[in-house]
PDB file of C-alpha atoms in Angstrom:
ATOM      1  CA  MET A  26     133.479  48.958 145.867  1.00 45.00           C
ATOM      2  CA  SER A  27     134.091  50.677 149.144  1.00 43.00           C
ATOM      3  CA  GLY A  28     134.951  53.721 150.600  1.00 42.00           C
ATOM      4  CA  ASN A  29     138.456  53.959 151.730  1.00 42.00           C
ATOM      5  CA  ASN A  30     140.074  56.093 154.070  1.00 40.00           C
ATOM      6  CA  TYR A  31     144.074  56.605 154.184  1.00 39.00           C
ATOM      7  CA  ASN A  32     143.982  59.360 156.692  1.00 40.00           C
ATOM      8  CA  ASP A  33     145.181  58.677 160.564  1.00 47.00           C
ATOM      9  CA  SER A  34     144.699  60.733 163.537  1.00 55.00           C
ATOM     10  CA  GLY A  35     148.535  60.415 163.651  1.00 80.00           C
ATOM     11  CA  TRP A  36     149.426  61.459 160.138  1.00 89.00           C
ATOM     12  CA  GLU A  37     152.359  63.887 160.136  1.00 93.00           C
ATOM     13  CA  PRO A  38     152.571  65.352 156.722  1.00 94.00           C
ATOM     14  CA  VAL A  39     156.150  65.276 155.346  1.00 95.00           C
ATOM     15  CA  THR A  40     155.630  67.898 152.403  1.00 96.00           C
ATOM     16  CA  ARG A  41     154.863  71.605 152.088  1.00 96.00           C
ATOM     17  CA  LEU A  42     151.658  70.893 150.757  1.00 96.00           C
ATOM     18  CA  GLY A  43     150.717  68.069 153.262  1.00 96.00           C
ATOM     19  CA  ARG A  44     151.576  70.890 156.039  1.00 95.00           C
ATOM     20  CA  MET A  45     149.401  73.440 154.294  1.00 96.00           C
ATOM     21  CA  VAL A  46     146.347  71.073 154.368  1.00 95.00           C
ATOM     22  CA  GLN A  47     146.875  70.107 157.943  1.00 93.00           C
ATOM     23  CA  GLU A  48     147.171  73.673 158.873  1.00 93.00           C
ATOM     24  CA  GLY A  49     143.965  74.435 157.171  1.00 94.00           C
ATOM     25  CA  ASP A  50     146.091  76.888 154.597  1.00 96.00           C
ATOM     26  CA  ILE A  51     144.597  74.624 151.795  1.00 96.00           C
ATOM     27  CA  ASP A  52     141.019  73.012 152.536  1.00 94.00           C
ATOM     28  CA  THR A  53     139.777  72.137 149.275  1.00 96.00           C
ATOM     29  CA  MET A  54     141.201  69.740 146.497  1.00 96.00           C
ATOM     30  CA  ASP A  55     140.648  72.641 143.696  1.00 95.00           C
ATOM     31  CA  ASP A  56     143.283  74.569 145.892  1.00 96.00           C
ATOM     32  CA  ALA A  57     145.716  71.705 145.951  1.00 96.00           C
ATOM     33  CA  LEU A  58     145.776  71.068 142.472  1.00 94.00           C
ATOM     34  CA  ALA A  59     145.571  74.926 141.700  1.00 93.00           C
ATOM     35  CA  SER A  60     148.796  75.358 144.105  1.00 94.00           C
ATOM     36  CA  GLY A  61     151.305  73.658 141.653  1.00 92.00           C
ATOM     37  CA  LEU A  62     152.808  71.994 144.490  1.00 95.00           C
ATOM     38  CA  PRO A  63     153.420  67.831 143.960  1.00 94.00           C
ATOM     39  CA  LEU A  64     150.865  65.601 145.668  1.00 95.00           C
ATOM     40  CA  LYS A  65     152.880  62.876 146.916  1.00 96.00           C
ATOM     41  CA  GLU A  66     151.088  61.978 150.180  1.00 96.00           C
ATOM     42  CA  PRO A  67     147.549  60.075 149.810  1.00 96.00           C
ATOM     43  CA  GLU A  68     146.270  61.191 153.334  1.00 95.00           C
ATOM     44  CA  ILE A  69     146.172  64.841 151.651  1.00 96.00           C
ATOM     45  CA  VAL A  70     143.649  63.358 149.396  1.00 97.00           C
ATOM     46  CA  ASP A  71     141.854  61.642 152.204  1.00 95.00           C
ATOM     47  CA  GLN A  72     141.386  64.626 154.222  1.00 94.00           C
ATOM     48  CA  LEU A  73     140.194  67.073 151.389  1.00 96.00           C
ATOM     49  CA  LEU A  74     138.047  64.394 149.478  1.00 96.00           C
ATOM     50  CA  PRO A  75     136.828  62.080 152.449  1.00 93.00           C
ATOM     51  CA  GLY A  76     134.505  58.976 151.538  1.00 91.00           C
ATOM     52  CA  LEU A  77     136.113  58.179 148.303  1.00 96.00           C
ATOM     53  CA  ASP A  78     134.905  54.939 146.286  1.00 97.00           C
ATOM     54  CA  ASP A  79     137.207  52.679 144.425  1.00 97.00           C
ATOM     55  CA  GLU A  80     137.070  50.078 142.031  1.00 97.00           C
ATOM     56  CA  VAL A  81     139.352  47.470 140.947  1.00 97.00           C
ATOM     57  CA  LEU A  82     139.108  46.926 137.434  1.00 97.00           C
ATOM     58  CA  ASP A  83     141.548  43.849 136.761  1.00 96.00           C
ATOM     59  CA  ILE A  84     143.648  41.703 138.823  1.00 95.00           C
ATOM     60  CA  ASN A  85     146.545  39.766 136.883  1.00 93.00           C
ATOM     61  CA  MET A  86     149.289  37.441 137.634  1.00 91.00           C
ATOM     62  CA  VAL A  87     152.757  38.720 136.661  1.00 87.00           C
ATOM     63  CA  GLN A  88     155.719  36.207 136.236  1.00 83.00           C
ATOM     64  CA  ARG A  89     159.307  37.366 136.155  1.00 77.00           C
ATOM     65  CA  MET A  90     162.424  34.862 136.250  1.00 72.00           C
ATOM     66  CA  THR A  91     165.310  36.064 137.994  1.00 75.00           C
ATOM     67  CA  ASP A  92     168.466  34.639 139.409  1.00 75.00           C
ATOM     68  CA  SER A  93     166.700  32.833 142.179  1.00 75.00           C
ATOM     69  CA  GLY A  94     163.889  31.474 140.316  1.00 75.00           C
ATOM     70  CA  ARG A  95     160.687  32.472 139.052  1.00 80.00           C
ATOM     71  CA  ARG A  96     158.764  35.198 141.064  1.00 83.00           C
ATOM     72  CA  VAL A  97     155.007  35.798 141.181  1.00 88.00           C
ATOM     73  CA  LYS A  98     153.469  39.198 141.787  1.00 92.00           C
ATOM     74  CA  PHE A  99     150.103  40.667 141.253  1.00 95.00           C
ATOM     75  CA  ARG A 100     149.044  43.407 139.272  1.00 95.00           C
ATOM     76  CA  CYS A 101     146.262  45.233 140.212  1.00 96.00           C
ATOM     77  CA  VAL A 102     144.347  47.953 138.163  1.00 97.00           C
ATOM     78  CA  VAL A 103     142.162  50.379 140.255  1.00 98.00           C
ATOM     79  CA  VAL A 104     140.302  53.775 139.782  1.00 98.00           C
ATOM     80  CA  VAL A 105     139.083  56.010 142.328  1.00 98.00           C
ATOM     81  CA  GLY A 106     136.763  59.048 142.765  1.00 98.00           C
ATOM     82  CA  ASN A 107     134.148  61.034 144.440  1.00 97.00           C
ATOM     83  CA  ARG A 108     131.490  60.932 141.552  1.00 97.00           C
ATOM     84  CA  ASP A 109     131.577  64.435 141.721  1.00 95.00           C
ATOM     85  CA  GLY A 110     134.286  65.486 139.483  1.00 96.00           C
ATOM     86  CA  TYR A 111     137.805  64.055 140.804  1.00 97.00           C
ATOM     87  CA  VAL A 112     138.868  60.778 139.654  1.00 98.00           C
ATOM     88  CA  GLY A 113     142.417  58.976 139.983  1.00 98.00           C
ATOM     89  CA  TYR A 114     143.710  55.918 138.411  1.00 98.00           C
ATOM     90  CA  ALA A 115     146.760  53.376 139.065  1.00 97.00           C
ATOM     91  CA  GLU A 116     148.304  49.923 138.774  1.00 96.00           C
ATOM     92  CA  GLY A 117     149.895  48.320 141.954  1.00 96.00           C
ATOM     93  CA  ARG A 118     152.131  45.460 142.181  1.00 94.00           C
ATOM     94  CA  ASP A 119     152.950  43.001 145.322  1.00 95.00           C
ATOM     95  CA  ASP A 120     153.472  39.641 146.399  1.00 92.00           C
ATOM     96  CA  GLN A 121     149.654  39.399 147.765  1.00 94.00           C
ATOM     97  CA  VAL A 122     146.482  40.563 146.194  1.00 95.00           C
ATOM     98  CA  GLY A 123     145.458  42.498 148.999  1.00 95.00           C
ATOM     99  CA  SER A 124     148.166  44.468 149.212  1.00 96.00           C
ATOM    100  CA  ALA A 125     148.711  44.999 145.639  1.00 96.00           C
ATOM    101  CA  ILE A 126     145.158  46.762 145.708  1.00 97.00           C
ATOM    102  CA  GLN A 127     145.904  48.886 148.600  1.00 97.00           C
ATOM    103  CA  LYS A 128     148.960  49.925 146.797  1.00 97.00           C
ATOM    104  CA  ALA A 129     147.259  50.869 143.824  1.00 97.00           C
ATOM    105  CA  ILE A 130     144.781  52.630 145.432  1.00 97.00           C
ATOM    106  CA  GLY A 131     147.253  54.767 147.339  1.00 97.00           C
ATOM    107  CA  ILE A 132     148.912  55.505 144.178  1.00 97.00           C
ATOM    108  CA  ALA A 133     145.666  56.419 142.324  1.00 98.00           C
ATOM    109  CA  LYS A 134     144.853  59.056 144.812  1.00 97.00           C
ATOM    110  CA  LEU A 135     148.245  60.744 143.820  1.00 97.00           C
ATOM    111  CA  ASN A 136     147.097  60.783 140.724  1.00 97.00           C
ATOM    112  CA  MET A 137     143.914  62.403 140.891  1.00 96.00           C
ATOM    113  CA  ILE A 138     142.772  65.040 138.664  1.00 96.00           C
ATOM    114  CA  LYS A 139     139.657  67.365 138.007  1.00 96.00           C
ATOM    115  CA  VAL A 140     137.377  66.767 135.505  1.00 96.00           C
ATOM    116  CA  PRO A 141     135.627  69.552 133.668  1.00 94.00           C
ATOM    117  CA  ARG A 142     131.972  68.619 133.669  1.00 94.00           C
ATOM    118  CA  GLY A 143     129.009  70.197 132.125  1.00 90.00           C
ATOM    119  CA  SER A 144     126.581  69.759 129.360  1.00 85.00           C
ATOM    120  CA  GLY A 145     128.452  69.882 126.509  1.00 75.00           C
ATOM    121  CA  SER A 146     126.127  68.414 124.176  1.00 75.00           C
ATOM    122  CA  TRP A 147     123.920  70.594 121.455  1.00 76.00           C
ATOM    123  CA  GLU A 148     120.848  68.387 122.249  1.00 76.00           C
ATOM    124  CA  ASP A 149     120.926  69.277 125.610  1.00 73.00           C
ATOM    125  CA  ARG A 150     119.739  72.399 127.837  1.00 73.00           C
ATOM    126  CA  SER A 151     120.610  71.208 131.363  1.00 76.00           C
ATOM    127  CA  ASP A 152     122.409  73.743 133.706  1.00 80.00           C
ATOM    128  CA  ARG A 153     123.411  70.381 135.881  1.00 87.00           C
ATOM    129  CA  PRO A 154     127.025  69.005 135.207  1.00 91.00           C
ATOM    130  CA  HIS A 155     126.088  65.578 134.161  1.00 93.00           C
ATOM    131  CA  SER A 156     128.645  65.108 130.962  1.00 95.00           C
ATOM    132  CA  LEU A 157     131.550  66.592 129.748  1.00 94.00           C
ATOM    133  CA  THR A 158     132.067  70.246 128.109  1.00 91.00           C
ATOM    134  CA  ARG A 159     133.610  68.718 125.263  1.00 92.00           C
ATOM    135  CA  ARG A 160     134.764  65.562 123.342  1.00 94.00           C
ATOM    136  CA  THR A 161     138.167  64.133 124.630  1.00 97.00           C
ATOM    137  CA  THR A 162     140.507  61.513 123.374  1.00 97.00           C
ATOM    138  CA  GLY A 163     143.002  59.180 125.114  1.00 97.00           C
ATOM    139  CA  LYS A 164     145.382  56.582 124.218  1.00 97.00           C
ATOM    140  CA  ALA A 165     147.307  53.554 125.832  1.00 97.00           C
ATOM    141  CA  GLY A 166     149.197  51.210 123.871  1.00 94.00           C
ATOM    142  CA  SER A 167     147.135  50.056 121.220  1.00 95.00           C
ATOM    143  CA  VAL A 168     143.433  51.317 122.597  1.00 97.00           C
ATOM    144  CA  GLU A 169     142.316  54.562 121.820  1.00 98.00           C
ATOM    145  CA  VAL A 170     139.263  55.940 123.671  1.00 98.00           C
ATOM    146  CA  GLU A 171     136.933  58.607 122.413  1.00 98.00           C
ATOM    147  CA  VAL A 172     134.299  60.376 125.297  1.00 97.00           C
ATOM    148  CA  ILE A 173     131.776  62.520 123.387  1.00 96.00           C
ATOM    149  CA  PRO A 174     129.344  64.712 125.356  1.00 94.00           C
ATOM    150  CA  ALA A 175     125.694  63.499 125.702  1.00 93.00           C
ATOM    151  CA  PRO A 176     122.163  64.763 126.630  1.00 92.00           C
ATOM    152  CA  GLU A 177     121.077  64.135 129.925  1.00 91.00           C
ATOM    153  CA  GLY A 178     118.936  60.708 130.351  1.00 90.00           C
ATOM    154  CA  LEU A 179     121.176  58.959 127.501  1.00 92.00           C
ATOM    155  CA  GLY A 180     123.111  57.245 130.370  1.00 95.00           C
ATOM    156  CA  LEU A 181     126.889  55.899 129.528  1.00 96.00           C
ATOM    157  CA  ALA A 182     126.874  54.387 126.114  1.00 95.00           C
ATOM    158  CA  ALA A 183     130.193  52.605 127.303  1.00 96.00           C
ATOM    159  CA  SER A 184     131.701  49.005 127.891  1.00 96.00           C
ATOM    160  CA  ASP A 185     132.172  48.039 131.421  1.00 96.00           C
ATOM    161  CA  THR A 186     135.548  49.276 132.279  1.00 96.00           C
ATOM    162  CA  VAL A 187     134.888  52.567 130.539  1.00 97.00           C
ATOM    163  CA  ARG A 188     131.737  53.243 132.377  1.00 97.00           C
ATOM    164  CA  HIS A 189     133.494  52.372 136.045  1.00 97.00           C
ATOM    165  CA  VAL A 190     136.234  55.020 135.232  1.00 98.00           C
ATOM    166  CA  LEU A 191     133.716  57.621 133.851  1.00 98.00           C
ATOM    167  CA  GLU A 192     130.977  57.023 136.951  1.00 98.00           C
ATOM    168  CA  LEU A 193     133.637  57.522 139.480  1.00 98.00           C
ATOM    169  CA  ALA A 194     134.351  60.888 137.609  1.00 97.00           C
ATOM    170  CA  GLY A 195     131.013  61.824 137.854  1.00 97.00           C
ATOM    171  CA  ILE A 196     130.284  61.702 134.501  1.00 97.00           C
ATOM    172  CA  GLU A 197     126.554  60.309 134.034  1.00 96.00           C
ATOM    173  CA  ASN A 198     125.796  60.650 130.315  1.00 96.00           C
ATOM    174  CA  ALA A 199     128.395  59.875 127.395  1.00 96.00           C
ATOM    175  CA  TRP A 200     128.833  58.682 123.771  1.00 96.00           C
ATOM    176  CA  THR A 201     132.065  56.658 123.749  1.00 97.00           C
ATOM    177  CA  LYS A 202     134.195  54.961 121.010  1.00 97.00           C
ATOM    178  CA  SER A 203     136.750  52.621 121.400  1.00 96.00           C
ATOM    179  CA  HIS A 204     139.426  51.194 119.014  1.00 94.00           C
ATOM    180  CA  GLY A 205     142.513  48.774 119.278  1.00 94.00           C
ATOM    181  CA  ASN A 206     142.713  45.664 121.475  1.00 92.00           C
ATOM    182  CA  THR A 207     139.956  46.623 123.970  1.00 91.00           C
ATOM    183  CA  ARG A 208     140.100  43.456 125.704  1.00 89.00           C
ATOM    184  CA  THR A 209     143.360  44.443 127.307  1.00 91.00           C
ATOM    185  CA  THR A 210     141.592  46.108 130.492  1.00 94.00           C
ATOM    186  CA  VAL A 211     144.657  47.974 131.666  1.00 94.00           C
ATOM    187  CA  ASN A 212     145.050  49.813 128.223  1.00 96.00           C
ATOM    188  CA  LEU A 213     141.451  50.331 128.176  1.00 97.00           C
ATOM    189  CA  ALA A 214     140.834  51.858 131.605  1.00 97.00           C
ATOM    190  CA  LYS A 215     144.169  54.043 131.282  1.00 97.00           C
ATOM    191  CA  ALA A 216     143.345  55.270 127.972  1.00 98.00           C
ATOM    192  CA  THR A 217     139.618  56.407 129.372  1.00 98.00           C
ATOM    193  CA  PHE A 218     141.527  58.159 132.238  1.00 98.00           C
ATOM    194  CA  ASN A 219     144.136  59.778 129.920  1.00 97.00           C
ATOM    195  CA  ALA A 220     141.258  61.088 127.929  1.00 97.00           C
ATOM    196  CA  LEU A 221     139.624  62.613 131.037  1.00 97.00           C
ATOM    197  CA  GLU A 222     143.103  64.117 131.638  1.00 96.00           C
ATOM    198  CA  ASN A 223     143.386  65.606 128.361  1.00 96.00           C
ATOM    199  CA  ALA A 224     140.021  67.077 128.864  1.00 94.00           C
ATOM    200  CA  SER A 225     141.201  68.639 132.089  1.00 89.00           C
ATOM    201  CA  GLN A 226     144.381  70.044 130.785  1.00 84.00           C
ATOM    202  CA  SER A 227     143.021  71.513 127.708  1.00 63.00           C
ATOM    203  CA  ARG A 228     142.835  75.077 127.250  1.00 49.00           C
ATOM    204  CA  HIS A 229     141.041  77.621 124.737  1.00 41.00           C
ATOM    205  CA  PRO A 230     143.528  79.292 122.257  1.00 41.00           C
ATOM    206  CA  ARG A 231     144.431  82.566 123.440  1.00 41.00           C
ATOM    207  CA  ARG A 232     143.086  85.393 121.055  1.00 41.00           C
ATOM    208  CA  ARG A 233     145.725  87.401 119.549  1.00 42.00           C
ATOM    209  CA  PRO A 234     145.546  91.393 120.550  1.00 46.00           C
ATOM    210  CA  ASN A 235     144.831  93.689 117.361  1.00 46.00           C
ATOM    211  CA  ARG A 236     147.291  96.429 117.019  1.00 43.00           C
ATOM    212  CA  GLU A 237     145.532  98.975 119.237  1.00 41.00           C
ATOM    213  CA  GLU A 238     145.392  96.826 122.140  1.00 38.00           C
ATOM    214  CA  ALA A 239     148.990  95.813 121.435  1.00 37.00           C
ATOM    215  CA  GLU A 240     150.254  99.412 121.534  1.00 41.00           C
ATOM    216  CA  VAL A 241     148.317 100.250 125.084  1.00 38.00           C
ATOM    217  CA  GLY A 242     150.019  97.214 126.250  1.00 41.00           C
ATOM    218  CA  GLU A 243     153.239  98.535 125.565  1.00 38.00           C
TER     219      GLU A 243
END
């Protein structure tokens, strides 16, 4: 695990969001994600979330037959996060392991999400955001992962792969359940990330206005 820095003093943004970040119009990751503009430059994340940690979860050799013969590439599964509510996940492929890892890290930064943290367990009275606000589920292939809020002090009841993803997202306490072929690291990690992404996209259903409210609004 290491802190990675894609940022370079010579960075010249090529997207609208990148220019807004460099010019100081957007100075937080919250604002960048809320802008609705696509995140296409990893340097944006480096500037708004400096000192990210990364974890290589899996390295696998992939072989493919072509007209010129057998080609071998390495597939790396990587998760990045600031341990404070932001996490990204990606896979990268290249002829060299090091290049595959760097490629995956760059893509993971472009997949950055904000995880809604809080204290969602009925057993807990903590005001500190140490767990999820509600239970969530994610799927990838045959694997399904459920993450359930837990009280402070429990820790992470999870396998190593699931725990790495949750830790980098800033989740300190949670119960987890996994189903399917959980020995497949790539699907297990992706299902965990998808669960966090589903939690970040969840919304409370809107209350339907009563007749009086509807008449006032007309």
